[in-house]
Coordinates of C-alpha atoms and ligand atoms in Angstrom, one line a residue:
M145 CA 30.5 16.1 -41.8
A146 CA 34.2 15.1 -41.5
R147 CA 34.9 11.6 -40.0
I148 CA 36.8 11.8 -36.7
S149 CA 39.1 9.2 -35.2
S150 CA 37.9 7.0 -32.4
F151 CA 40.2 8.9 -30.0
H152 CA 38.7 12.2 -30.9
L153 CA 35.2 10.8 -31.0
A154 CA 35.5 10.0 -27.3
T155 CA 36.7 13.6 -26.6
V156 CA 33.9 15.1 -28.7
L157 CA 31.2 13.0 -27.1
H158 CA 32.6 13.9 -23.6
D159 CA 32.6 17.6 -24.4
I160 CA 29.1 17.5 -25.8
H161 CA 28.0 15.6 -22.7
Q162 CA 29.7 18.1 -20.3
R163 CA 28.1 21.1 -22.1
Q164 CA 24.7 19.6 -21.7
R165 CA 25.1 19.0 -18.0
A166 CA 24.7 21.6 -15.3
D167 CA 27.6 22.6 -13.1
G168 CA 26.4 22.1 -9.5
P169 CA 23.6 20.4 -7.7
A170 CA 19.8 20.7 -8.2
A171 CA 18.0 22.9 -5.8
I172 CA 14.4 23.6 -4.8
L173 CA 13.7 27.1 -6.1
G174 CA 10.0 27.5 -5.3
L175 CA 7.3 25.8 -3.3
G176 CA 3.5 25.9 -3.2
T177 CA 0.6 23.9 -1.7
A178 CA -3.2 23.9 -2.1
N179 CA -6.2 22.1 -0.6
P180 CA -9.9 21.8 -1.6
T181 CA -12.4 23.7 0.5
N182 CA -14.4 20.9 2.2
C183 CA -12.7 20.7 5.6
V184 CA -13.8 17.9 8.0
L185 CA -12.6 17.9 11.6
Q186 CA -11.3 14.5 12.6
D187 CA -13.5 14.7 15.8
H188 CA -16.5 14.8 13.5
F189 CA -15.2 12.4 10.8
A190 CA -16.9 9.2 12.0
D191 CA -20.3 11.0 12.2
W192 CA -19.8 12.6 8.8
Y193 CA -18.5 9.4 7.1
F194 CA -21.2 7.0 8.5
H195 CA -23.9 9.6 7.6
V196 CA -22.8 10.3 4.0
T197 CA -22.4 6.6 3.4
K198 CA -25.8 5.8 5.0
S199 CA -24.1 3.4 7.4
D200 CA -25.2 4.7 10.8
R201 CA -26.7 1.3 11.6
L202 CA -23.1 0.0 12.0
A203 CA -22.8 1.4 15.5
E204 CA -19.9 -0.8 16.6
L205 CA -17.8 0.0 13.6
K206 CA -18.5 3.6 13.9
A207 CA -17.3 3.6 17.5
K208 CA -14.1 1.8 16.4
T209 CA -13.6 4.4 13.6
K210 CA -14.0 7.2 16.3
K211 CA -11.3 5.4 18.4
I212 CA -8.9 5.2 15.4
C213 CA -9.6 8.9 14.6
D214 CA -8.7 9.8 18.3
R215 CA -5.4 8.0 17.9
S216 CA -4.5 9.2 14.5
G217 CA -2.7 12.4 15.4
I218 CA -4.9 14.2 12.9
K219 CA -7.1 17.3 13.7
K220 CA -8.6 18.0 10.3
R221 CA -8.5 17.0 6.6
Y222 CA -9.7 18.5 3.3
F223 CA -11.6 16.6 0.7
Y224 CA -12.6 17.4 -2.9
H225 CA -15.7 15.2 -2.4
T226 CA -18.6 16.6 -0.5
E227 CA -21.8 15.3 0.8
E228 CA -23.5 16.7 -2.3
I229 CA -21.2 14.9 -4.7
I230 CA -21.6 11.6 -2.8
G231 CA -25.3 12.0 -2.6
G232 CA -25.5 12.6 -6.4
H233 CA -23.7 9.3 -7.1
P234 CA -25.2 6.4 -5.2
E235 CA -22.7 4.1 -7.0
L236 CA -19.9 5.7 -4.9
I237 CA -21.3 4.1 -1.7
D238 CA -22.8 0.9 -3.1
R239 CA -20.0 -1.6 -3.4
T240 CA -22.0 -3.8 -5.8
L241 CA -22.2 -1.1 -8.5
P242 CA -19.5 -0.2 -11.0
S243 CA -18.3 3.3 -10.2
L244 CA -14.9 3.7 -11.9
K245 CA -16.3 5.9 -14.7
T246 CA -17.9 8.2 -12.2
R247 CA -14.8 8.4 -10.1
L248 CA -12.5 9.1 -13.1
S249 CA -14.8 11.8 -14.4
I250 CA -14.9 13.6 -11.0
I251 CA -11.1 13.5 -10.6
A252 CA -10.4 14.4 -14.3
D253 CA -11.1 18.0 -13.1
A254 CA -10.0 17.7 -9.4
A255 CA -6.4 16.6 -9.9
P256 CA -5.3 19.2 -12.5
N257 CA -7.2 22.0 -10.8
L258 CA -5.6 21.3 -7.4
A259 CA -2.2 20.8 -9.0
A260 CA -2.6 24.1 -10.9
E261 CA -3.3 26.0 -7.7
A262 CA -0.3 24.6 -5.9
A263 CA 1.9 25.1 -9.0
S264 CA 0.9 28.7 -9.5
R265 CA 2.0 29.4 -5.9
A266 CA 5.3 27.6 -6.5
I267 CA 5.9 29.7 -9.7
V268 CA 5.3 33.0 -7.8
D269 CA 7.6 31.8 -5.0
W270 CA 10.3 31.0 -7.7
G271 CA 9.9 34.4 -9.3
R272 CA 10.2 33.6 -13.0
P273 CA 7.4 33.2 -15.6
A274 CA 5.7 29.8 -16.1
A275 CA 6.9 29.9 -19.8
D276 CA 10.5 29.4 -18.4
I277 CA 9.5 25.8 -17.2
T278 CA 11.2 23.3 -19.5
D279 CA 10.1 20.0 -17.8
Q280 CA 7.0 18.9 -15.9
I281 CA 6.5 15.9 -13.7
V282 CA 2.9 15.3 -12.5
V283 CA 2.2 12.7 -9.9
T284 CA -1.2 11.5 -8.9
N285 CA -3.0 8.5 -7.5
S286 CA -6.1 10.2 -8.9
G287 CA -6.5 9.2 -12.5
A288 CA -6.1 6.7 -15.2
N289 CA -6.7 8.9 -18.2
E290 CA -4.5 9.7 -21.2
P291 CA -4.1 12.5 -22.2
G292 CA -4.1 13.0 -18.5
A293 CA -3.6 15.5 -15.7
D294 CA -0.1 16.5 -17.0
L295 CA -1.5 17.9 -20.3
R296 CA -4.4 19.6 -18.5
L297 CA -2.0 21.2 -16.0
A298 CA 0.3 22.4 -18.8
G299 CA -2.7 24.1 -20.5
L300 CA -3.9 25.6 -17.2
L301 CA -0.5 27.1 -16.5
G302 CA 0.2 28.2 -20.1
L303 CA 3.4 26.1 -20.3
R304 CA 5.2 26.0 -23.7
P305 CA 4.3 23.2 -26.1
T306 CA 7.9 22.1 -26.0
V307 CA 7.7 21.3 -22.2
R308 CA 8.9 17.7 -21.6
R309 CA 6.1 16.0 -19.7
T310 CA 6.3 13.0 -17.4
L311 CA 3.2 11.5 -15.8
L312 CA 3.3 9.1 -12.8
Y313 CA 0.0 7.4 -11.9
L314 CA -0.7 5.2 -8.8
H315 CA 2.7 5.5 -7.1
G316 CA 1.4 5.6 -3.6
C317 CA 2.8 7.8 -0.9
S318 CA 6.5 7.7 -1.9
A319 CA 5.6 9.4 -5.2
G320 CA 6.4 12.9 -4.1
L321 CA 10.0 11.8 -3.4
T322 CA 10.1 9.7 -6.6
A323 CA 9.2 12.8 -8.6
L324 CA 11.8 15.0 -6.8
R325 CA 14.5 12.3 -7.5
I326 CA 13.6 12.3 -11.2
A327 CA 13.5 16.2 -11.2
K328 CA 17.0 16.3 -9.6
D329 CA 18.4 14.0 -12.4
I330 CA 16.7 16.1 -15.1
A331 CA 18.0 19.4 -13.7
E332 CA 21.6 18.2 -13.2
N333 CA 21.8 16.5 -16.6
N334 CA 20.2 19.2 -18.8
R335 CA 21.8 22.7 -18.4
G336 CA 19.2 25.4 -17.9
A337 CA 16.3 22.9 -17.2
R338 CA 13.6 24.2 -14.8
V339 CA 11.4 21.3 -13.7
L340 CA 7.9 21.7 -12.3
V341 CA 7.0 18.9 -10.0
A342 CA 3.3 18.8 -9.1
C343 CA 1.7 16.1 -6.9
A344 CA -2.1 16.1 -6.6
Q345 CA -4.3 13.8 -4.5
A346 CA -8.1 13.5 -4.7
K347 CA -9.1 10.4 -2.8
I348 CA -12.5 10.0 -4.4
L349 CA -10.9 7.1 -6.3
M350 CA -10.5 5.1 -3.1
F351 CA -13.6 6.5 -1.2
T352 CA -15.7 3.6 -0.1
S353 CA -18.5 2.8 2.3
P354 CA -17.8 0.7 5.4
D355 CA -18.3 -3.0 4.9
V356 CA -20.6 -4.9 7.2
D357 CA -17.7 -7.4 7.5
A358 CA -15.3 -4.5 8.2
A359 CA -13.9 -6.3 11.2
A360 CA -12.0 -8.4 8.7
D361 CA -11.4 -5.3 6.5
L362 CA -10.4 -2.8 9.1
D363 CA -7.5 -1.5 7.0
K364 CA -10.1 0.1 4.6
I365 CA -11.5 2.0 7.6
I366 CA -7.9 3.0 8.5
A367 CA -7.4 4.3 5.0
M368 CA -10.6 6.4 5.3
T369 CA -9.4 7.9 8.6
L370 CA -5.9 8.8 7.3
F371 CA -6.0 9.9 3.7
A372 CA -6.9 13.3 2.5
D373 CA -6.8 15.6 -0.5
G374 CA -4.2 18.3 -1.4
A375 CA -1.6 19.2 -3.9
G376 CA 2.1 20.3 -3.5
A377 CA 4.4 21.7 -6.2
V378 CA 8.0 22.6 -6.4
I379 CA 10.3 24.1 -9.0
V380 CA 13.7 22.3 -9.3
G381 CA 16.7 23.6 -11.1
A382 CA 20.5 23.7 -11.0
E383 CA 22.9 26.8 -11.4
P384 CA 20.4 29.4 -10.1
A385 CA 20.4 32.7 -11.8
A386 CA 22.5 35.3 -10.0
S387 CA 21.4 38.9 -9.3
S388 CA 23.7 40.1 -12.2
S389 CA 21.8 37.8 -14.6
P390 CA 19.4 39.3 -17.2
I391 CA 16.7 36.9 -16.0
P392 CA 15.1 37.2 -12.5
M393 CA 17.3 36.1 -9.7
E394 CA 16.7 32.6 -8.3
R395 CA 17.1 31.8 -4.7
P396 CA 17.5 28.1 -3.7
I397 CA 15.5 27.0 -0.6
F398 CA 17.0 23.5 -0.3
H399 CA 19.9 22.0 -2.3
M400 CA 19.2 18.3 -3.3
V401 CA 22.4 16.5 -2.4
S402 CA 21.7 12.9 -3.2
A403 CA 18.7 10.6 -3.9
S404 CA 18.1 6.9 -3.4
Q405 CA 15.4 4.2 -3.4
T406 CA 15.4 1.0 -1.4
T407 CA 12.9 -1.9 -1.9
L408 CA 12.3 -4.0 1.2
P409 CA 12.4 -7.7 0.3
G410 CA 9.3 -9.8 1.1
T411 CA 7.0 -6.8 1.7
E412 CA 5.2 -6.7 -1.7
Q413 CA 1.8 -7.3 0.0
A414 CA 2.1 -4.7 2.8
V415 CA 0.6 -1.8 0.9
V416 CA -1.4 -2.7 -2.2
M417 CA -3.6 -0.5 -4.5
N418 CA -5.4 -2.1 -7.4
L419 CA -7.8 -0.3 -9.7
R420 CA -11.1 -2.2 -10.1
E421 CA -14.6 -1.5 -11.4
N422 CA -15.5 0.1 -8.1
G423 CA -12.4 2.3 -7.8
L424 CA -9.2 1.8 -5.8
V425 CA -11.1 0.0 -3.1
D426 CA -9.2 -3.3 -3.7
S427 CA -6.5 -2.1 -1.5
H428 CA -4.6 -3.3 1.5
L429 CA -2.7 -1.6 4.3
S430 CA -0.9 -4.1 6.6
V431 CA -1.0 -3.5 10.3
E432 CA 2.7 -4.5 10.1
V433 CA 3.8 -1.4 8.1
P434 CA 5.1 0.6 11.1
R435 CA 7.1 -2.5 12.3
L436 CA 8.4 -3.3 8.8
V437 CA 9.7 0.3 8.5
C438 CA 11.6 -0.1 11.8
G439 CA 13.4 -3.1 10.5
S440 CA 15.0 -1.4 7.5
L441 CA 15.3 2.3 8.2
E442 CA 18.7 2.4 9.9
R443 CA 20.4 0.4 7.1
C444 CA 18.7 2.5 4.5
L445 CA 19.8 5.8 6.0
A446 CA 23.3 4.6 6.7
D447 CA 23.6 3.7 3.0
S448 CA 22.3 7.2 2.0
L449 CA 24.4 9.2 4.5
A450 CA 27.7 7.4 4.9
P451 CA 29.1 8.0 1.4
L452 CA 28.5 11.8 1.8
G453 CA 30.5 12.1 5.0
L454 CA 28.1 14.6 6.5
V455 CA 27.5 13.0 9.8
N456 CA 29.8 11.5 12.4
A457 CA 28.8 7.9 12.6
S458 CA 30.6 7.5 15.9
D459 CA 28.2 9.9 17.6
G460 CA 25.9 8.0 20.0
D461 CA 22.9 8.8 17.8
G462 CA 24.8 8.3 14.5
G463 CA 24.7 12.1 14.0
R464 CA 21.0 11.9 13.3
N465 CA 19.9 14.5 15.8
G466 CA 22.2 17.0 14.1
L467 CA 20.0 16.7 10.9
F468 CA 16.6 18.2 10.1
W469 CA 14.0 15.6 9.1
A470 CA 11.3 15.9 6.4
V471 CA 9.5 12.5 6.8
H472 CA 6.3 11.6 5.0
P473 CA 3.7 11.3 7.7
G474 CA 2.1 8.1 6.5
G475 CA 0.4 7.8 9.9
R476 CA 1.1 8.6 13.5
A477 CA 2.5 5.1 14.1
I478 CA 4.8 5.5 11.2
L479 CA 6.3 8.7 12.6
D480 CA 6.6 6.9 16.0
S481 CA 8.6 4.2 14.3
Y482 CA 11.0 6.6 12.7
E483 CA 11.5 8.4 16.0
A484 CA 12.1 5.2 18.0
T485 CA 14.2 3.4 15.4
L486 CA 16.5 6.4 14.8
G487 CA 16.6 7.6 18.3
L488 CA 15.4 11.0 17.3
E489 CA 14.8 13.6 20.0
P490 CA 11.3 14.9 20.6
G491 CA 10.5 17.7 18.2
K492 CA 12.7 16.4 15.4
L493 CA 9.6 15.3 13.5
A494 CA 7.6 18.4 14.5
A495 CA 7.0 19.5 10.9
S496 CA 5.8 16.1 9.8
R497 CA 3.5 15.8 12.9
H498 CA 2.1 19.3 12.3
V499 CA 1.3 18.5 8.6
L500 CA -0.3 15.2 9.6
S501 CA -2.4 17.0 12.2
E502 CA -3.5 19.9 9.9
Y503 CA -4.0 18.0 6.7
G504 CA -3.8 14.2 7.1
N505 CA -1.9 11.9 4.7
M506 CA -2.2 13.4 1.2
M507 CA 0.0 10.7 -0.3
G508 CA 2.7 12.0 -2.6
A509 CA 1.8 15.7 -2.0
T510 CA 2.3 15.5 1.8
V511 CA 6.1 15.7 1.8
I512 CA 6.0 19.0 -0.1
F513 CA 3.8 20.4 2.7
V514 CA 6.4 19.1 5.2
L515 CA 9.2 21.0 3.3
D516 CA 7.0 24.1 3.3
E517 CA 6.5 23.7 7.0
I518 CA 10.2 23.3 7.7
R519 CA 10.9 26.5 5.8
R520 CA 8.2 28.3 7.8
R521 CA 9.7 27.1 11.0
R522 CA 13.2 28.1 10.0
R523 CA 11.9 31.6 9.2
R524 CA 10.2 32.1 12.5
R525 CA 11.9 34.1 15.2
C526 CA 11.1 31.7 18.0
E527 CA 13.6 30.4 20.5
D528 CA 12.0 26.9 20.3
D529 CA 13.2 26.7 16.7
A530 CA 16.7 28.0 17.3
K531 CA 18.4 24.5 17.7
E532 CA 16.6 23.2 14.6
K533 CA 17.8 26.2 12.6
N534 CA 21.4 25.2 13.2
C535 CA 20.8 21.9 11.3
Q536 CA 22.0 22.7 7.8
W537 CA 21.7 19.1 6.5
G538 CA 18.6 17.1 6.4
V539 CA 16.9 14.0 5.2
M540 CA 13.6 13.6 3.3
S541 CA 12.2 10.1 3.6
G542 CA 8.9 8.5 2.4
L543 CA 7.4 5.1 2.3
G544 CA 5.3 3.6 -0.5
P545 CA 4.1 0.4 -2.0
G546 CA 6.9 -2.1 -2.6
L547 CA 7.6 -1.5 0.3
T548 CA 9.8 1.3 -1.0
I549 CA 11.7 3.8 1.0
E550 CA 12.7 6.9 -1.0
T551 CA 15.4 9.1 0.6
I552 CA 16.7 12.5 -0.5
V553 CA 19.5 14.3 1.4
L554 CA 19.0 18.0 1.5
H555 CA 21.0 21.1 2.4
A556 CA 19.0 24.1 3.8
T557 CA 20.1 27.5 2.4
D558 CA 20.0 30.9 4.1
R559 CA 16.8 31.8 2.1
Q560 CA 14.8 30.1 4.8
D561 CA 15.8 32.7 7.4
E562 CA 14.5 35.6 5.4
N563 CA 11.2 37.3 6.3
Ligands
MLC1259 C1 -4.2 3.7 12.5 C2 -3.4 4.2 13.7 C3 -3.6 5.8 13.8 C4 -4.1 3.6 14.9 O1 -3.4 4.0 16.1 P1 -2.9 3.0 17.2 O2 -2.2 1.9 16.4 O3 -2.1 3.7 18.2 O4 -4.2 2.5 17.8 P2 -4.7 1.0 18.2 O5 -3.5 0.2 18.5 O6 -5.7 1.2 19.3 O7 -5.4 0.5 16.9 C5 -6.7 0.7 16.6 C6 -7.3 -0.5 15.9 O8 -6.8 -0.5 14.6 C7 -6.2 -1.7 14.2 N1 -5.3 -1.4 13.1 C8 -4.3 -0.5 13.1 N2 -3.7 -0.5 11.9 C9 -4.3 -1.4 11.2 C10 -4.2 -1.9 9.8 N3 -3.3 -1.4 9.0 N4 -5.0 -2.8 9.4 C11 -6.0 -3.3 10.2 N5 -6.2 -2.9 11.5 C12 -5.3 -2.0 11.9 C13 -5.6 -2.2 15.5 O9 -5.3 -3.5 15.5 C14 -6.7 -1.8 16.5 O10 -7.7 -2.8 16.4 P3 -8.5 -3.4 17.7 O11 -9.2 -2.2 18.3 O12 -9.4 -4.4 17.1 O13 -7.4 -3.9 18.6 C15 -1.9 3.8 13.7 O14 -1.8 2.4 13.8 C16 -1.2 4.2 12.5 O15 -0.9 5.4 12.3 N6 -0.9 3.3 11.6 C17 -0.1 3.5 10.4 C18 -0.9 3.5 9.3 C19 -0.1 3.3 8.0 O16 0.2 2.1 7.8 N7 0.1 4.3 7.2 C20 0.8 4.2 6.0 C21 -0.1 4.6 5.0 S1 0.5 4.0 3.5 C22 1.6 5.2 3.0 O17 1.8 6.2 3.6 C23 2.3 4.8 1.8 C24 1.5 4.5 0.6 O18 0.3 4.3 0.7 O19 2.0 4.4 -0.5

C-alpha cells in the first residue's frame, strides 16, 4: 500500500470514519413485551407470599405487607416462579441454606425464554427478518452465567453468528435506558446496524422469605411487594429503509435525540444489590430514594434539555408539560416525586402509572412497557389523549443503583397515530 502524507492521512481517516457512520439519528423501529403466566393480584399477594414461604405465623408483618401493597399503586404482577417451584426447592425460603446454584439454574432458562418472546414480537413489529439484526444487547438482573442469556437468545432467535453481542448483568432498574443509550451509539456509528435490545427480569434471584427481624429489614419486604417479572425488546437503527428500498420498509416509532447519564454524589448506598450464596438477597432499598430523586431531577433534566433548545425554559413549568414522559415506575412514591418536583400536570405520567399498576416494577424491562403504552395511547381515538398526542418531544427517565439517572430525549413520529 502506498504511503500517504500526514495531511492526506487525516482526510482518508476522516472519510473512512464518515462512511462508517449513519446519516441521521437512531430510532426505535419495533417494540415487543412479554410476561410469564403466573399472575398474582396485589390484593392477594400478602396471603400468597406468606403462604408459599410458610411464614403465616408472622401476622404483624403480614398485615404491614398488606398495607404496603395497598399503597403501592400496583394491581397485579407476573412471576416466573410458582408455588410449585418454590415448594420443590426449600433452600429458596430457608435463608440459612445456600441457594445460588438453584436460583441460577432456574433463571438460566427463564431469562432467555422471556427475552425471546419479547424479541420475537419486536422483530414482527419491525417487519424485517431476525437475520438482519447486526448487534444484540441483553440486559438482565437474572443471571451470572457465561456463556449467558445473550448467546442463548441469539440461538433461540436464529441470529447470525456474526452478530455483535453485549451482555449487561446486575444493572438495576436503569438498565433498560442504559441499553438503549448504547444501542443509539452503535446505530449512529455503524452504518446499517440494526440493534436488538432485550431486557429480561426474573426475580427468583432476589426472592426471599420474610425475616423474623423484618422490622429492621423492611426494605426487603418492599422489594417483594414491588418487583415483578417480564421482558421488553426493541429494535434500534438509523437511516430507516424507505418504501422504494429493496428491503422491507422501516417505520420509526420514536427518534432517539440525545442520551445522558448522571450519578448523584453521596448516594452509593441508597440502592444496593450484592450477589451472595443465598441469591440477591443482600440488597438494600433506602426509604430516602424518592426524596433523593427530587433533589437532583430538575438539574439533570435541564442539563439534558437545554442544549437541544426544544423547550422554552422561560415557561412557568420550564416547558415540561409540553413534553410526553416515559418514566421508569420504580414505585408509586418515585412517580409522585417526579410529578411534584417537575410540576407535571395530572395525567402526564399516566403511561408509567398504568404499567406500574398492571405489571409492577420489572426493573430494566419496565421502561419498554412504558414506551409501548405511550404508543398505544397515541394510537387511541380518545379525546382524553388528544392533548398528549400534540406532545411531539418527550423524555425517558430511569433510576438505578449509583444512584444513577439515565435520560433519553425522544421525538414521537406519526407512526404512533396509525391503526
Ligand atoms: C413502598 C411504597 C409503595 C409505600 O407507600 P407509602 O410510602 O405511601 O406508604 P407508607 O408511608 O405508609 O409506608 C409504608 C411503610 O413502609 C416503610 N417504607 C417505605 N419505603 C421503605 C424503604 N425503602 N425501606 C424501609 N421501609 C420503607 C414506611 O416507613 C412505612 O413504615 P411504617 O408503617 O413502619 O411507618 C412507597 O414508599 C414507594 O413507592 N416507595 C418507592 C420504592 C422505591 O424506592 N422504588 C425504587 C425501586 S429501585 C429502582 O427502581 C431502581 C433499581 O433498583 O435499580
